[in-house]
Amino acid sequence: MSRCSFVQDLARTFPAHPWLDTPMGHASLRRVLVAYSFRDSQVGYCQGMNYVAGLLLLVMKNEEAAFWMLAVLLENILVKDCYNDDLTGCHVEQRVFKDLLKKHCPRLVMHLENIGFDISLVITEWFLGLFSKSLPTETVMRIWDILFNEGARVLFRIALAIFKIQEDVLLSKATLGAVLKTIQESTRTMYDPDELLKVAFSGFDGMNSHLLTNQRLKHHEDVMEELENRIQKLNSLSSAKERAPQ
């Protein structure tokens, strides 16, 4: 855990909230996150966890309850390695989502690729923060109710629904910046969870746990290979630098 980034993230978590953005709120959130880092040293702390733990604190109003809810999420509901140092699980989830988006919104995917928009620009924040930083709190609470009951597949449904709702608007945007702005502005104002959930659960047939498991297995090996290649390149650069004449 990087103490510097960890402390900075405390102040960035729901800024201006009347309780959480106070010394007392920061201390409470810090205790929950530090406690979990001791429970699972392989995870430690990763950006995104602060928003999840912070919202759990606000809802549960009890540090121990928030801690155990966080443990359930990370250990029983979300994909393994989502919050480890190299975000392996998150990279896998992003690739699975890209496949799903290509299946359900092929025209949109082609358009986004043509203008150079990488959906990881929004998906990373959505999946690591479980939408807590991106959608209105009332909407997030409805999503989390389903998340705790039905598992992580709801995250894919919600993400697909966001793109589906905004598909026509996004197709009209010609630049990466315009697409990103449209998505961010639309998610900030999705105060009606019923509309979002209706789209999420009335379409996207065939998305079940079996499908997601197979897709994750398919992409996991590729992600691990890419990460290994990246490490080897960094090691080679480091070795070359050490051998270079001073």
PDB file of C-alpha atoms in Angstrom, residues 83-234:
ATOM      1  CA  TYR A  83      -7.838  -5.174  -6.947  1.00  0.00           C
ATOM      2  CA  ASN A  84      -4.364  -6.695  -6.975  1.00  0.00           C
ATOM      3  CA  ASP A  85      -1.243  -4.715  -7.931  1.00  0.00           C
ATOM      4  CA  ASP A  86      -1.530  -5.294 -11.685  1.00  0.00           C
ATOM      5  CA  LEU A  87      -5.364  -5.264 -11.764  1.00  0.00           C
ATOM      6  CA  THR A  88      -5.392  -8.631 -13.544  1.00  0.00           C
ATOM      7  CA  GLY A  89      -9.045  -9.299 -12.829  1.00  0.00           C
ATOM      8  CA  CYS A  90     -10.084  -5.824 -13.914  1.00  0.00           C
ATOM      9  CA  HIS A  91      -8.234  -6.214 -17.233  1.00  0.00           C
ATOM     10  CA  VAL A  92     -10.022  -9.529 -17.790  1.00  0.00           C
ATOM     11  CA  GLU A  93     -13.415  -7.987 -17.010  1.00  0.00           C
ATOM     12  CA  GLN A  94     -12.731  -5.162 -19.460  1.00  0.00           C
ATOM     13  CA  ARG A  95     -12.013  -7.621 -22.260  1.00  0.00           C
ATOM     14  CA  VAL A  96     -15.125  -9.623 -21.470  1.00  0.00           C
ATOM     15  CA  PHE A  97     -17.156  -6.429 -21.567  1.00  0.00           C
ATOM     16  CA  LYS A  98     -15.652  -5.390 -24.902  1.00  0.00           C
ATOM     17  CA  ASP A  99     -16.804  -8.712 -26.363  1.00  0.00           C
ATOM     18  CA  LEU A 100     -20.305  -8.202 -24.967  1.00  0.00           C
ATOM     19  CA  LEU A 101     -20.520  -4.635 -26.243  1.00  0.00           C
ATOM     20  CA  LYS A 102     -19.384  -5.761 -29.689  1.00  0.00           C
ATOM     21  CA  LYS A 103     -22.147  -8.380 -29.693  1.00  0.00           C
ATOM     22  CA  HIS A 104     -24.961  -6.089 -28.549  1.00  0.00           C
ATOM     23  CA  CYS A 105     -23.864  -2.726 -30.017  1.00  0.00           C
ATOM     24  CA  PRO A 106     -21.683  -3.575 -33.042  1.00  0.00           C
ATOM     25  CA  ARG A 107     -22.214  -0.245 -34.833  1.00  0.00           C
ATOM     26  CA  LEU A 108     -21.245   1.673 -31.728  1.00  0.00           C
ATOM     27  CA  VAL A 109     -18.098  -0.390 -31.170  1.00  0.00           C
ATOM     28  CA  MET A 110     -17.006   0.182 -34.758  1.00  0.00           C
ATOM     29  CA  HIS A 111     -17.619   3.919 -34.398  1.00  0.00           C
ATOM     30  CA  LEU A 112     -15.674   4.121 -31.130  1.00  0.00           C
ATOM     31  CA  GLU A 113     -12.756   2.230 -32.652  1.00  0.00           C
ATOM     32  CA  ASN A 114     -12.735   4.545 -35.666  1.00  0.00           C
ATOM     33  CA  ILE A 115     -12.352   7.638 -33.486  1.00  0.00           C
ATOM     34  CA  GLY A 116      -9.811   5.978 -31.198  1.00  0.00           C
ATOM     35  CA  PHE A 117     -11.967   5.731 -28.077  1.00  0.00           C
ATOM     36  CA  ASP A 118     -10.874   2.973 -25.701  1.00  0.00           C
ATOM     37  CA  ILE A 119     -13.776   1.947 -23.464  1.00  0.00           C
ATOM     38  CA  SER A 120     -11.332   1.251 -20.635  1.00  0.00           C
ATOM     39  CA  LEU A 121     -11.384   5.043 -20.143  1.00  0.00           C
ATOM     40  CA  VAL A 122     -14.751   4.610 -18.432  1.00  0.00           C
ATOM     41  CA  ILE A 123     -14.998   0.895 -17.685  1.00  0.00           C
ATOM     42  CA  THR A 124     -12.027   0.858 -15.306  1.00  0.00           C
ATOM     43  CA  GLU A 125     -13.666   3.421 -13.027  1.00  0.00           C
ATOM     44  CA  TRP A 126     -17.059   1.732 -13.283  1.00  0.00           C
ATOM     45  CA  PHE A 127     -15.812  -1.735 -12.391  1.00  0.00           C
ATOM     46  CA  LEU A 128     -13.258  -0.782  -9.713  1.00  0.00           C
ATOM     47  CA  GLY A 129     -15.623   1.656  -8.015  1.00  0.00           C
ATOM     48  CA  LEU A 130     -18.741  -0.433  -8.713  1.00  0.00           C
ATOM     49  CA  PHE A 131     -20.285   2.715 -10.230  1.00  0.00           C
ATOM     50  CA  SER A 132     -20.090   4.504  -6.860  1.00  0.00           C
ATOM     51  CA  LYS A 133     -18.051   7.362  -8.340  1.00  0.00           C
ATOM     52  CA  SER A 134     -19.955   7.557 -11.610  1.00  0.00           C
ATOM     53  CA  LEU A 135     -23.698   7.231 -10.964  1.00  0.00           C
ATOM     54  CA  PRO A 136     -25.972   9.028  -8.465  1.00  0.00           C
ATOM     55  CA  THR A 137     -25.945   7.353  -5.061  1.00  0.00           C
ATOM     56  CA  GLU A 138     -29.653   6.449  -5.240  1.00  0.00           C
ATOM     57  CA  THR A 139     -29.026   4.558  -8.458  1.00  0.00           C
ATOM     58  CA  VAL A 140     -25.878   2.899  -7.123  1.00  0.00           C
ATOM     59  CA  MET A 141     -27.787   1.578  -4.117  1.00  0.00           C
ATOM     60  CA  ARG A 142     -30.303  -0.178  -6.363  1.00  0.00           C
ATOM     61  CA  ILE A 143     -27.477  -1.693  -8.388  1.00  0.00           C
ATOM     62  CA  TRP A 144     -25.668  -2.868  -5.272  1.00  0.00           C
ATOM     63  CA  ASP A 145     -28.838  -4.541  -3.974  1.00  0.00           C
ATOM     64  CA  ILE A 146     -28.764  -6.680  -7.106  1.00  0.00           C
ATOM     65  CA  LEU A 147     -24.988  -7.085  -6.959  1.00  0.00           C
ATOM     66  CA  PHE A 148     -25.112  -8.629  -3.482  1.00  0.00           C
ATOM     67  CA  ASN A 149     -27.966 -10.928  -4.524  1.00  0.00           C
ATOM     68  CA  GLU A 150     -27.082 -11.945  -8.080  1.00  0.00           C
ATOM     69  CA  GLY A 151     -23.354 -11.372  -8.358  1.00  0.00           C
ATOM     70  CA  ALA A 152     -20.971  -9.461 -10.587  1.00  0.00           C
ATOM     71  CA  ARG A 153     -22.836 -10.097 -13.840  1.00  0.00           C
ATOM     72  CA  VAL A 154     -25.079  -7.137 -12.997  1.00  0.00           C
ATOM     73  CA  LEU A 155     -22.059  -4.869 -13.534  1.00  0.00           C
ATOM     74  CA  PHE A 156     -21.910  -5.964 -17.168  1.00  0.00           C
ATOM     75  CA  ARG A 157     -25.637  -5.438 -17.618  1.00  0.00           C
ATOM     76  CA  ILE A 158     -25.498  -1.924 -16.183  1.00  0.00           C
ATOM     77  CA  ALA A 159     -22.465  -0.974 -18.259  1.00  0.00           C
ATOM     78  CA  LEU A 160     -24.135  -2.290 -21.410  1.00  0.00           C
ATOM     79  CA  ALA A 161     -27.335  -0.423 -20.553  1.00  0.00           C
ATOM     80  CA  ILE A 162     -25.458   2.873 -20.197  1.00  0.00           C
ATOM     81  CA  PHE A 163     -23.957   2.491 -23.652  1.00  0.00           C
ATOM     82  CA  LYS A 164     -27.279   1.299 -25.099  1.00  0.00           C
ATOM     83  CA  ILE A 165     -29.218   4.258 -23.700  1.00  0.00           C
ATOM     84  CA  GLN A 166     -26.673   6.684 -25.122  1.00  0.00           C
ATOM     85  CA  GLU A 167     -25.967   4.760 -28.331  1.00  0.00           C
ATOM     86  CA  ASP A 168     -27.593   7.180 -30.798  1.00  0.00           C
ATOM     87  CA  VAL A 169     -25.990  10.204 -29.152  1.00  0.00           C
ATOM     88  CA  LEU A 170     -22.567   8.561 -29.058  1.00  0.00           C
ATOM     89  CA  LEU A 171     -22.814   7.625 -32.730  1.00  0.00           C
ATOM     90  CA  SER A 172     -23.148  11.328 -33.513  1.00  0.00           C
ATOM     91  CA  LYS A 173     -19.947  12.278 -31.676  1.00  0.00           C
ATOM     92  CA  ALA A 174     -16.853  12.610 -33.829  1.00  0.00           C
ATOM     93  CA  THR A 175     -14.089  12.915 -31.237  1.00  0.00           C
ATOM     94  CA  LEU A 176     -12.769  10.952 -28.284  1.00  0.00           C
ATOM     95  CA  GLY A 177     -13.297  13.925 -25.979  1.00  0.00           C
ATOM     96  CA  ALA A 178     -16.914  14.387 -27.045  1.00  0.00           C
ATOM     97  CA  VAL A 179     -17.690  10.718 -26.399  1.00  0.00           C
ATOM     98  CA  LEU A 180     -16.058  10.794 -22.970  1.00  0.00           C
ATOM     99  CA  LYS A 181     -17.903  13.989 -22.016  1.00  0.00           C
ATOM    100  CA  THR A 182     -21.251  12.549 -23.143  1.00  0.00           C
ATOM    101  CA  ILE A 183     -20.798   9.368 -21.121  1.00  0.00           C
ATOM    102  CA  GLN A 184     -19.644  11.190 -17.992  1.00  0.00           C
ATOM    103  CA  GLU A 185     -22.447  13.763 -18.136  1.00  0.00           C
ATOM    104  CA  SER A 186     -25.128  11.160 -18.805  1.00  0.00           C
ATOM    105  CA  THR A 187     -24.060   8.882 -15.948  1.00  0.00           C
ATOM    106  CA  ARG A 188     -23.963  11.771 -13.474  1.00  0.00           C
ATOM    107  CA  THR A 189     -27.635  12.487 -14.181  1.00  0.00           C
ATOM    108  CA  MET A 190     -29.065   8.946 -14.229  1.00  0.00           C
ATOM    109  CA  TYR A 191     -31.290   9.571 -11.224  1.00  0.00           C
ATOM    110  CA  ASP A 192     -33.988   7.138 -12.376  1.00  0.00           C
ATOM    111  CA  PRO A 193     -32.709   3.634 -11.573  1.00  0.00           C
ATOM    112  CA  ASP A 194     -35.902   2.074 -12.936  1.00  0.00           C
ATOM    113  CA  GLU A 195     -35.147   3.186 -16.482  1.00  0.00           C
ATOM    114  CA  LEU A 196     -31.541   2.005 -16.281  1.00  0.00           C
ATOM    115  CA  LEU A 197     -32.489  -1.360 -14.778  1.00  0.00           C
ATOM    116  CA  LYS A 198     -35.279  -1.874 -17.308  1.00  0.00           C
ATOM    117  CA  VAL A 199     -32.798  -1.566 -20.164  1.00  0.00           C
ATOM    118  CA  ALA A 200     -30.233  -3.675 -18.304  1.00  0.00           C
ATOM    119  CA  PHE A 201     -32.603  -6.584 -17.716  1.00  0.00           C
ATOM    120  CA  SER A 202     -34.940  -6.451 -20.705  1.00  0.00           C
ATOM    121  CA  GLY A 203     -32.203  -7.032 -23.255  1.00  0.00           C
ATOM    122  CA  PHE A 204     -28.824  -8.710 -23.552  1.00  0.00           C
ATOM    123  CA  ASP A 205     -30.164 -12.266 -23.693  1.00  0.00           C
ATOM    124  CA  GLY A 206     -27.887 -15.151 -22.879  1.00  0.00           C
ATOM    125  CA  MET A 207     -25.737 -13.289 -20.379  1.00  0.00           C
ATOM    126  CA  ASN A 208     -25.407 -15.813 -17.587  1.00  0.00           C
ATOM    127  CA  SER A 209     -22.709 -16.964 -15.191  1.00  0.00           C
ATOM    128  CA  HIS A 210     -21.673 -19.811 -17.498  1.00  0.00           C
ATOM    129  CA  LEU A 211     -21.053 -17.426 -20.396  1.00  0.00           C
ATOM    130  CA  LEU A 212     -19.085 -14.976 -18.258  1.00  0.00           C
ATOM    131  CA  THR A 213     -16.959 -17.746 -16.741  1.00  0.00           C
ATOM    132  CA  ASN A 214     -16.029 -19.054 -20.186  1.00  0.00           C
ATOM    133  CA  GLN A 215     -15.225 -15.554 -21.427  1.00  0.00           C
ATOM    134  CA  ARG A 216     -13.063 -14.862 -18.390  1.00  0.00           C
ATOM    135  CA  LEU A 217     -11.114 -18.072 -18.889  1.00  0.00           C
ATOM    136  CA  LYS A 218     -10.616 -17.188 -22.535  1.00  0.00           C
ATOM    137  CA  HIS A 219      -9.142 -13.788 -21.761  1.00  0.00           C
ATOM    138  CA  HIS A 220      -7.238 -14.565 -18.560  1.00  0.00           C
ATOM    139  CA  GLU A 221      -4.356 -16.295 -20.332  1.00  0.00           C
ATOM    140  CA  ASP A 222      -3.978 -13.423 -22.811  1.00  0.00           C
ATOM    141  CA  VAL A 223      -3.956 -10.838 -20.029  1.00  0.00           C
ATOM    142  CA  MET A 224      -1.339 -12.762 -18.056  1.00  0.00           C
ATOM    143  CA  GLU A 225       0.826 -13.119 -21.173  1.00  0.00           C
ATOM    144  CA  GLU A 226       0.619  -9.388 -21.884  1.00  0.00           C
ATOM    145  CA  LEU A 227       1.512  -8.519 -18.302  1.00  0.00           C
ATOM    146  CA  GLU A 228       4.467 -10.920 -18.414  1.00  0.00           C
ATOM    147  CA  ASN A 229       5.685  -9.385 -21.677  1.00  0.00           C
ATOM    148  CA  ARG A 230       5.387  -5.927 -20.149  1.00  0.00           C
ATOM    149  CA  ILE A 231       7.460  -6.985 -17.139  1.00  0.00           C
ATOM    150  CA  GLN A 232      10.114  -8.512 -19.395  1.00  0.00           C
ATOM    151  CA  LYS A 233      10.346  -5.306 -21.443  1.00  0.00           C
ATOM    152  CA  LEU A 234      10.714  -3.216 -18.300  1.00  0.00           C
TER     153      LEU A 234
END
